[in-house]
Tab-separated table of N, CA and C in Angstrom:
chain	number	residue	atom	x	y	z
A	1	MET	N	145.727	-141.041	78.136
A	1	MET	CA	145.170	-142.035	77.242
A	1	MET	C	144.347	-141.316	76.170
A	2	SER	N	144.521	-141.744	74.926
A	2	SER	CA	143.808	-141.053	73.857
A	2	SER	C	142.359	-141.535	73.753
A	3	PHE	N	141.560	-140.710	73.120
A	3	PHE	CA	140.142	-141.004	72.947
A	3	PHE	C	139.933	-142.261	72.099
A	4	LYS	N	140.795	-142.466	71.084
A	4	LYS	CA	140.693	-143.642	70.224
A	4	LYS	C	140.893	-144.932	71.018
A	5	ILE	N	141.837	-144.942	71.910
A	5	ILE	CA	142.116	-146.139	72.717
A	5	ILE	C	140.948	-146.418	73.651
A	6	ILE	N	140.400	-145.375	74.255
A	6	ILE	CA	139.253	-145.550	75.151
A	6	ILE	C	138.048	-146.066	74.365
A	7	LEU	N	137.833	-145.518	73.191
A	7	LEU	CA	136.721	-145.963	72.347
A	7	LEU	C	136.912	-147.414	71.892
A	8	LEU	N	138.120	-147.772	71.509
A	8	LEU	CA	138.419	-149.144	71.101
A	8	LEU	C	138.229	-150.121	72.266
A	9	ALA	N	138.704	-149.739	73.436
A	9	ALA	CA	138.538	-150.590	74.620
A	9	ALA	C	137.060	-150.771	74.961
A	10	ALA	N	136.280	-149.711	74.852
A	10	ALA	CA	134.843	-149.805	75.126
A	10	ALA	C	134.152	-150.713	74.113
A	11	ALA	N	134.550	-150.622	72.838
A	11	ALA	CA	133.961	-151.476	71.799
A	11	ALA	C	134.312	-152.941	72.034
A	12	ILE	N	135.548	-153.214	72.400
A	12	ILE	CA	135.975	-154.597	72.669
A	12	ILE	C	135.243	-155.142	73.886
A	13	LEU	N	135.132	-154.341	74.920
A	13	LEU	CA	134.424	-154.773	76.127
A	13	LEU	C	132.952	-155.043	75.831
A	14	THR	N	132.325	-154.149	75.085
A	14	THR	CA	130.913	-154.333	74.720
A	14	THR	C	130.732	-155.601	73.881
A	15	GLY	N	131.593	-155.780	72.899
A	15	GLY	CA	131.537	-156.991	72.071
A	15	GLY	C	131.746	-158.252	72.896
A	16	GLY	N	132.698	-158.202	73.810
A	16	GLY	CA	132.953	-159.348	74.677
A	16	GLY	C	131.758	-159.690	75.545
A	17	ILE	N	131.113	-158.676	76.080
A	17	ILE	CA	129.918	-158.905	76.910
A	17	ILE	C	128.798	-159.511	76.069
A	18	LEU	N	128.600	-158.982	74.872
A	18	LEU	CA	127.557	-159.522	73.992
A	18	LEU	C	127.830	-160.975	73.623
A	19	TYR	N	129.074	-161.274	73.265
A	19	TYR	CA	129.413	-162.655	72.904
A	19	TYR	C	129.360	-163.586	74.113
A	20	TYR	N	129.620	-163.070	75.287
A	20	TYR	CA	129.539	-163.902	76.487
A	20	TYR	C	128.080	-164.190	76.852
A	21	ARG	N	127.244	-163.168	76.790
A	21	ARG	CA	125.851	-163.301	77.248
A	21	ARG	C	124.937	-164.015	76.255
A	22	PHE	N	125.167	-163.819	74.961
A	22	PHE	CA	124.271	-164.374	73.953
A	22	PHE	C	124.998	-165.396	73.085
A	23	ASN	N	124.356	-166.535	72.868
A	23	ASN	CA	124.918	-167.568	72.018
A	23	ASN	C	124.610	-167.222	70.561
A	24	PRO	N	125.621	-167.008	69.735
A	24	PRO	CA	125.382	-166.646	68.336
A	24	PRO	C	124.590	-167.707	67.552
A	25	ALA	N	124.633	-168.947	67.991
A	25	ALA	CA	123.894	-170.008	67.301
A	25	ALA	C	122.394	-169.884	67.537
A	26	GLU	N	122.001	-169.228	68.623
A	26	GLU	CA	120.588	-169.148	68.998
A	26	GLU	C	120.011	-167.740	68.918
A	27	SER	N	120.840	-166.733	68.905
A	27	SER	CA	120.385	-165.350	68.967
A	27	SER	C	120.273	-164.723	67.578
A	28	PRO	N	119.183	-164.030	67.301
A	28	PRO	CA	119.062	-163.324	66.016
A	28	PRO	C	119.919	-162.048	65.963
A	29	LEU	N	120.547	-161.711	67.073
A	29	LEU	CA	121.393	-160.527	67.156
A	29	LEU	C	122.630	-160.633	66.243
A	30	PHE	N	123.080	-161.854	66.017
A	30	PHE	CA	124.312	-162.073	65.257
A	30	PHE	C	123.998	-162.477	63.819
A	31	PRO	N	124.717	-161.906	62.845
A	31	PRO	CA	124.436	-162.238	61.443
A	31	PRO	C	124.921	-163.645	61.078
A	32	LYS	N	124.264	-164.225	60.115
A	32	LYS	CA	124.682	-165.522	59.577
A	32	LYS	C	125.676	-165.265	58.446
A	33	CYS	N	126.474	-166.262	58.151
A	33	CYS	CA	127.495	-166.139	57.106
A	33	CYS	C	126.833	-166.027	55.730
A	34	PRO	N	127.058	-164.925	55.009
A	34	PRO	CA	126.443	-164.777	53.690
A	34	PRO	C	126.974	-165.793	52.682
A	35	PHE	N	128.244	-166.156	52.800
A	35	PHE	CA	128.815	-167.144	51.878
A	35	PHE	C	128.131	-168.498	52.063
A	36	LEU	N	127.921	-168.890	53.308
A	36	LEU	CA	127.236	-170.148	53.602
A	36	LEU	C	125.794	-170.105	53.114
A	37	LEU	N	125.113	-168.994	53.344
A	37	LEU	CA	123.721	-168.866	52.905
A	37	LEU	C	123.593	-168.912	51.384
A	38	LEU	N	124.555	-168.326	50.662
A	38	LEU	CA	124.494	-168.289	49.204
A	38	LEU	C	124.944	-169.592	48.537
A	39	THR	N	125.961	-170.242	49.100
A	39	THR	CA	126.556	-171.394	48.426
A	39	THR	C	126.317	-172.729	49.126
A	40	GLY	N	126.027	-172.682	50.416
A	40	GLY	CA	125.921	-173.922	51.176
A	40	GLY	C	127.278	-174.450	51.618
A	41	LEU	N	128.339	-173.721	51.299
A	41	LEU	CA	129.698	-174.099	51.685
A	41	LEU	C	130.165	-173.213	52.832
A	42	LYS	N	131.035	-173.768	53.670
A	42	LYS	CA	131.579	-173.001	54.784
A	42	LYS	C	132.810	-172.220	54.341
A	43	CYS	N	132.865	-170.962	54.747
A	43	CYS	CA	134.058	-170.154	54.493
A	43	CYS	C	135.048	-170.398	55.643
A	44	PRO	N	136.281	-169.905	55.535
A	44	PRO	CA	137.240	-170.114	56.631
A	44	PRO	C	136.790	-169.492	57.955
A	45	GLY	N	135.913	-168.486	57.890
A	45	GLY	CA	135.457	-167.817	59.112
A	45	GLY	C	134.196	-168.400	59.714
A	46	CYS	N	133.545	-169.308	58.999
A	46	CYS	CA	132.298	-169.887	59.519
A	46	CYS	C	132.543	-170.531	60.885
A	47	GLY	N	131.701	-170.211	61.808
A	47	GLY	CA	131.818	-170.736	63.165
A	47	GLY	C	132.620	-169.838	64.091
A	48	SER	N	133.158	-168.742	63.575
A	48	SER	CA	133.996	-167.859	64.403
A	48	SER	C	133.223	-167.236	65.562
A	49	GLN	N	131.984	-166.818	65.312
A	49	GLN	CA	131.188	-166.218	66.385
A	49	GLN	C	130.912	-167.238	67.487
A	50	ARG	N	130.576	-168.459	67.082
A	50	ARG	CA	130.327	-169.517	68.069
A	50	ARG	C	131.620	-169.892	68.789
A	51	THR	N	132.737	-169.829	68.057
A	51	THR	CA	134.041	-170.116	68.661
A	51	THR	C	134.375	-169.090	69.743
A	52	ILE	N	134.160	-167.822	69.449
A	52	ILE	CA	134.426	-166.769	70.436
A	52	ILE	C	133.544	-166.959	71.659
A	53	HIS	N	132.277	-167.268	71.430
A	53	HIS	CA	131.348	-167.515	72.538
A	53	HIS	C	131.858	-168.676	73.405
A	54	ALA	N	132.267	-169.763	72.766
A	54	ALA	CA	132.756	-170.926	73.508
A	54	ALA	C	134.051	-170.603	74.261
A	55	LEU	N	134.956	-169.865	73.633
A	55	LEU	CA	136.209	-169.505	74.302
A	55	LEU	C	135.969	-168.608	75.518
A	56	LEU	N	135.037	-167.688	75.396
A	56	LEU	CA	134.722	-166.811	76.528
A	56	LEU	C	134.120	-167.598	77.693
A	57	HIS	N	133.528	-168.740	77.393
A	57	HIS	CA	132.981	-169.605	78.440
A	57	HIS	C	133.973	-170.690	78.856
A	58	GLY	N	135.177	-170.655	78.306
A	58	GLY	CA	136.213	-171.609	78.683
A	58	GLY	C	136.040	-172.993	78.082
A	59	ASP	N	135.231	-173.125	77.048
A	59	ASP	CA	134.953	-174.420	76.419
A	59	ASP	C	135.827	-174.573	75.173
A	60	LEU	N	137.059	-174.996	75.380
A	60	LEU	CA	138.027	-175.099	74.300
A	60	LEU	C	137.643	-176.180	73.292
A	61	CYS	N	137.082	-177.286	73.749
A	61	CYS	CA	136.700	-178.373	72.836
A	61	CYS	C	135.626	-177.914	71.848
A	62	THR	N	134.584	-177.274	72.345
A	62	THR	CA	133.523	-176.781	71.463
A	62	THR	C	134.066	-175.711	70.529
A	63	ALA	N	134.910	-174.846	71.040
A	63	ALA	CA	135.509	-173.800	70.208
A	63	ALA	C	136.301	-174.428	69.066
A	64	PHE	N	137.069	-175.456	69.374
A	64	PHE	CA	137.879	-176.129	68.358
A	64	PHE	C	136.993	-176.793	67.307
A	65	LEU	N	135.889	-177.377	67.725
A	65	LEU	CA	134.972	-178.020	66.786
A	65	LEU	C	134.282	-176.999	65.878
A	66	GLN	N	134.031	-175.802	66.381
A	66	GLN	CA	133.349	-174.776	65.590
A	66	GLN	C	134.271	-174.177	64.524
A	67	ASN	N	135.512	-173.843	64.900
A	67	ASN	CA	136.467	-173.283	63.950
A	67	ASN	C	137.880	-173.499	64.489
A	68	ALA	N	138.450	-174.627	64.104
A	68	ALA	CA	139.778	-175.006	64.584
A	68	ALA	C	140.843	-174.004	64.152
A	69	LEU	N	140.693	-173.466	62.953
A	69	LEU	CA	141.682	-172.508	62.457
A	69	LEU	C	141.767	-171.282	63.354
A	70	LEU	N	140.628	-170.756	63.753
A	70	LEU	CA	140.625	-169.571	64.620
A	70	LEU	C	141.287	-169.870	65.958
A	71	VAL	N	140.939	-171.007	66.542
A	71	VAL	CA	141.514	-171.374	67.844
A	71	VAL	C	143.034	-171.509	67.740
A	72	CYS	N	143.496	-172.160	66.676
A	72	CYS	CA	144.934	-172.390	66.517
A	72	CYS	C	145.717	-171.128	66.155
A	73	THR	N	145.071	-170.181	65.500
A	73	THR	CA	145.804	-168.991	65.061
A	73	THR	C	145.579	-167.760	65.924
A	74	LEU	N	144.746	-167.861	66.939
A	74	LEU	CA	144.567	-166.703	67.828
A	74	LEU	C	145.880	-166.195	68.416
A	75	PRO	N	146.781	-167.079	68.861
A	75	PRO	CA	148.056	-166.542	69.378
A	75	PRO	C	148.821	-165.729	68.336
A	76	TYR	N	148.817	-166.193	67.095
A	76	TYR	CA	149.502	-165.440	66.039
A	76	TYR	C	148.813	-164.104	65.782
A	77	LEU	N	147.497	-164.100	65.782
A	77	LEU	CA	146.770	-162.844	65.569
A	77	LEU	C	147.062	-161.843	66.684
A	78	PHE	N	147.172	-162.322	67.917
A	78	PHE	CA	147.532	-161.434	69.024
A	78	PHE	C	148.967	-160.925	68.867
A	79	LEU	N	149.863	-161.797	68.369
A	79	LEU	CA	151.234	-161.352	68.122
A	79	LEU	C	151.279	-160.258	67.052
A	80	LEU	N	150.434	-160.374	66.039
A	80	LEU	CA	150.377	-159.325	65.013
A	80	LEU	C	149.912	-157.997	65.605
A	81	LEU	N	148.924	-158.060	66.496
A	81	LEU	CA	148.473	-156.825	67.158
A	81	LEU	C	149.573	-156.240	68.040
A	82	LEU	N	150.277	-157.116	68.750
A	82	LEU	CA	151.393	-156.670	69.584
A	82	LEU	C	152.484	-156.042	68.716
A	83	ALA	N	152.774	-156.660	67.580
A	83	ALA	CA	153.795	-156.126	66.676
A	83	ALA	C	153.414	-154.741	66.175
A	84	LYS	N	152.134	-154.556	65.882
A	84	LYS	CA	151.681	-153.241	65.426
A	84	LYS	C	151.860	-152.192	66.525
A	85	ALA	N	151.543	-152.566	67.762
A	85	ALA	CA	151.712	-151.635	68.878
A	85	ALA	C	153.184	-151.315	69.109
A	86	ILE	N	154.035	-152.317	69.006
A	86	ILE	CA	155.477	-152.099	69.189
A	86	ILE	C	156.020	-151.210	68.075
A	87	ARG	N	155.573	-151.464	66.853
A	87	ARG	CA	156.063	-150.675	65.717
A	87	ARG	C	155.673	-149.202	65.855
A	88	ARG	N	154.497	-148.934	66.428
A	88	ARG	CA	154.079	-147.533	66.641
A	88	ARG	C	155.023	-146.822	67.608
A	89	ARG	N	155.406	-147.532	68.667
A	89	ARG	CA	156.255	-146.909	69.687
A	89	ARG	C	157.721	-146.873	69.267
A	90	SER	N	158.137	-147.928	68.568
A	90	SER	CA	159.536	-148.031	68.186
A	90	SER	C	159.632	-148.518	66.740
A	91	PRO	N	159.648	-147.608	65.787
A	91	PRO	CA	159.592	-147.981	64.370
A	91	PRO	C	160.731	-148.894	63.898
A	92	TYR	N	161.839	-148.922	64.620
A	92	TYR	CA	162.986	-149.713	64.184
A	92	TYR	C	163.164	-150.999	64.984
A	93	ALA	N	162.168	-151.384	65.763
A	93	ALA	CA	162.247	-152.630	66.533
A	93	ALA	C	162.252	-153.829	65.587
A	94	SER	N	162.972	-154.887	65.955
A	94	SER	CA	163.102	-156.039	65.059
A	94	SER	C	161.930	-157.013	65.170
A	95	PHE	N	161.245	-157.052	66.310
A	95	PHE	CA	160.142	-158.014	66.490
A	95	PHE	C	159.039	-157.856	65.443
A	96	PRO	N	158.521	-156.646	65.203
A	96	PRO	CA	157.463	-156.521	64.186
A	96	PRO	C	157.908	-156.974	62.801
A	97	VAL	N	159.154	-156.742	62.477
A	97	VAL	CA	159.663	-157.133	61.165
A	97	VAL	C	159.706	-158.657	61.051
A	98	ARG	N	160.154	-159.325	62.110
A	98	ARG	CA	160.258	-160.792	62.075
A	98	ARG	C	158.897	-161.463	62.015
A	99	ILE	N	157.914	-160.946	62.740
A	99	ILE	CA	156.596	-161.586	62.818
A	99	ILE	C	155.752	-161.310	61.577
A	100	GLN	N	156.129	-160.276	60.806
A	100	GLN	CA	155.348	-159.900	59.627
A	100	GLN	C	156.107	-160.149	58.323
A	101	ARG	N	157.000	-161.111	58.330
A	101	ARG	CA	157.733	-161.434	57.103
A	101	ARG	C	156.781	-161.964	56.044
A	102	PRO	N	157.041	-161.654	54.794
A	102	PRO	CA	156.175	-162.148	53.722
A	102	PRO	C	156.001	-163.659	53.729
A	103	ALA	N	157.059	-164.395	54.032
A	103	ALA	CA	156.953	-165.864	54.050
A	103	ALA	C	155.946	-166.326	55.103
A	104	ILE	N	155.914	-165.675	56.243
A	104	ILE	CA	154.970	-166.038	57.304
A	104	ILE	C	153.546	-165.679	56.883
A	105	ILE	N	153.365	-164.525	56.325
A	105	ILE	CA	152.037	-164.102	55.877
A	105	ILE	C	151.527	-165.029	54.774
A	106	TRP	N	152.371	-165.369	53.809
A	106	TRP	CA	151.957	-166.274	52.724
A	106	TRP	C	151.671	-167.682	53.263
A	107	THR	N	152.439	-168.128	54.229
A	107	THR	CA	152.173	-169.435	54.844
A	107	THR	C	150.811	-169.437	55.517
A	108	TYR	N	150.509	-168.365	56.222
A	108	TYR	CA	149.201	-168.249	56.870
A	108	TYR	C	148.091	-168.251	55.814
A	109	PHE	N	148.290	-167.530	54.729
A	109	PHE	CA	147.310	-167.487	53.642
A	109	PHE	C	147.069	-168.892	53.071
A	110	VAL	N	148.134	-169.635	52.838
A	110	VAL	CA	148.006	-171.007	52.315
A	110	VAL	C	147.261	-171.885	53.314
A	111	LEU	N	147.558	-171.749	54.606
A	111	LEU	CA	146.847	-172.527	55.626
A	111	LEU	C	145.350	-172.212	55.627
A	112	VAL	N	144.995	-170.945	55.476
A	112	VAL	CA	143.583	-170.559	55.433
A	112	VAL	C	142.908	-171.194	54.223
A	113	MET	N	143.568	-171.150	53.067
A	113	MET	CA	142.989	-171.740	51.862
A	113	MET	C	142.835	-173.257	52.001
A	114	LEU	N	143.837	-173.918	52.571
A	114	LEU	CA	143.756	-175.371	52.794
A	114	LEU	C	142.638	-175.713	53.774
A	115	PHE	N	142.507	-174.916	54.811
A	115	PHE	CA	141.431	-175.122	55.778
A	115	PHE	C	140.076	-174.966	55.097
A	116	TRP	N	139.950	-173.945	54.267
A	116	TRP	CA	138.706	-173.681	53.548
A	116	TRP	C	138.314	-174.880	52.683
A	117	ILE	N	139.288	-175.411	51.956
A	117	ILE	CA	139.018	-176.560	51.080
A	117	ILE	C	138.700	-177.812	51.884
A	118	THR	N	139.537	-178.132	52.857
A	118	THR	CA	139.341	-179.388	53.608
A	118	THR	C	138.082	-179.392	54.448
A	119	ARG	N	137.679	-178.255	54.984
A	119	ARG	CA	136.461	-178.260	55.802
A	119	ARG	C	135.229	-178.508	54.949
A	120	ASN	N	135.288	-178.162	53.674
A	120	ASN	CA	134.150	-178.422	52.791
A	120	ASN	C	134.221	-179.816	52.172
A	121	VAL	N	135.406	-180.340	51.927
A	121	VAL	CA	135.560	-181.678	51.363
A	121	VAL	C	135.264	-182.745	52.416
A	122	PHE	N	135.799	-182.550	53.631
A	122	PHE	CA	135.661	-183.555	54.676
A	122	PHE	C	134.557	-183.239	55.675
A	123	GLY	N	133.912	-182.114	55.532
A	123	GLY	CA	132.736	-181.786	56.334
A	123	GLY	C	132.973	-181.440	57.796
A	124	PHE	N	134.073	-180.764	58.083
A	124	PHE	CA	134.268	-180.305	59.470
A	124	PHE	C	134.335	-178.814	59.545
């Protein structure tokens, strides 16, 4: 096992423990969204820290209320990570190519922009 993988695993584990033990809504350990602080508007990522905290505690409803986009797209984000790992081992595999098509990436981008607009217009 390479040193980079061990270091990455340790960072993920440490982050997971921190997000599990401390509630980002109550702890000064976690930064507040600079976009929200400057504009009063929510960015597409607002609520992500609270969402991760809720998911680690198995509270899917609260996680969805904090940032529905993150909850709904986590499977796709994990697939992108899997595709990257597969592409490293097998550069000619078809799965990474299919999951990273420009049309899929642009669709995701449009969904993020729509989420950004609607969460500020409708207040969720």
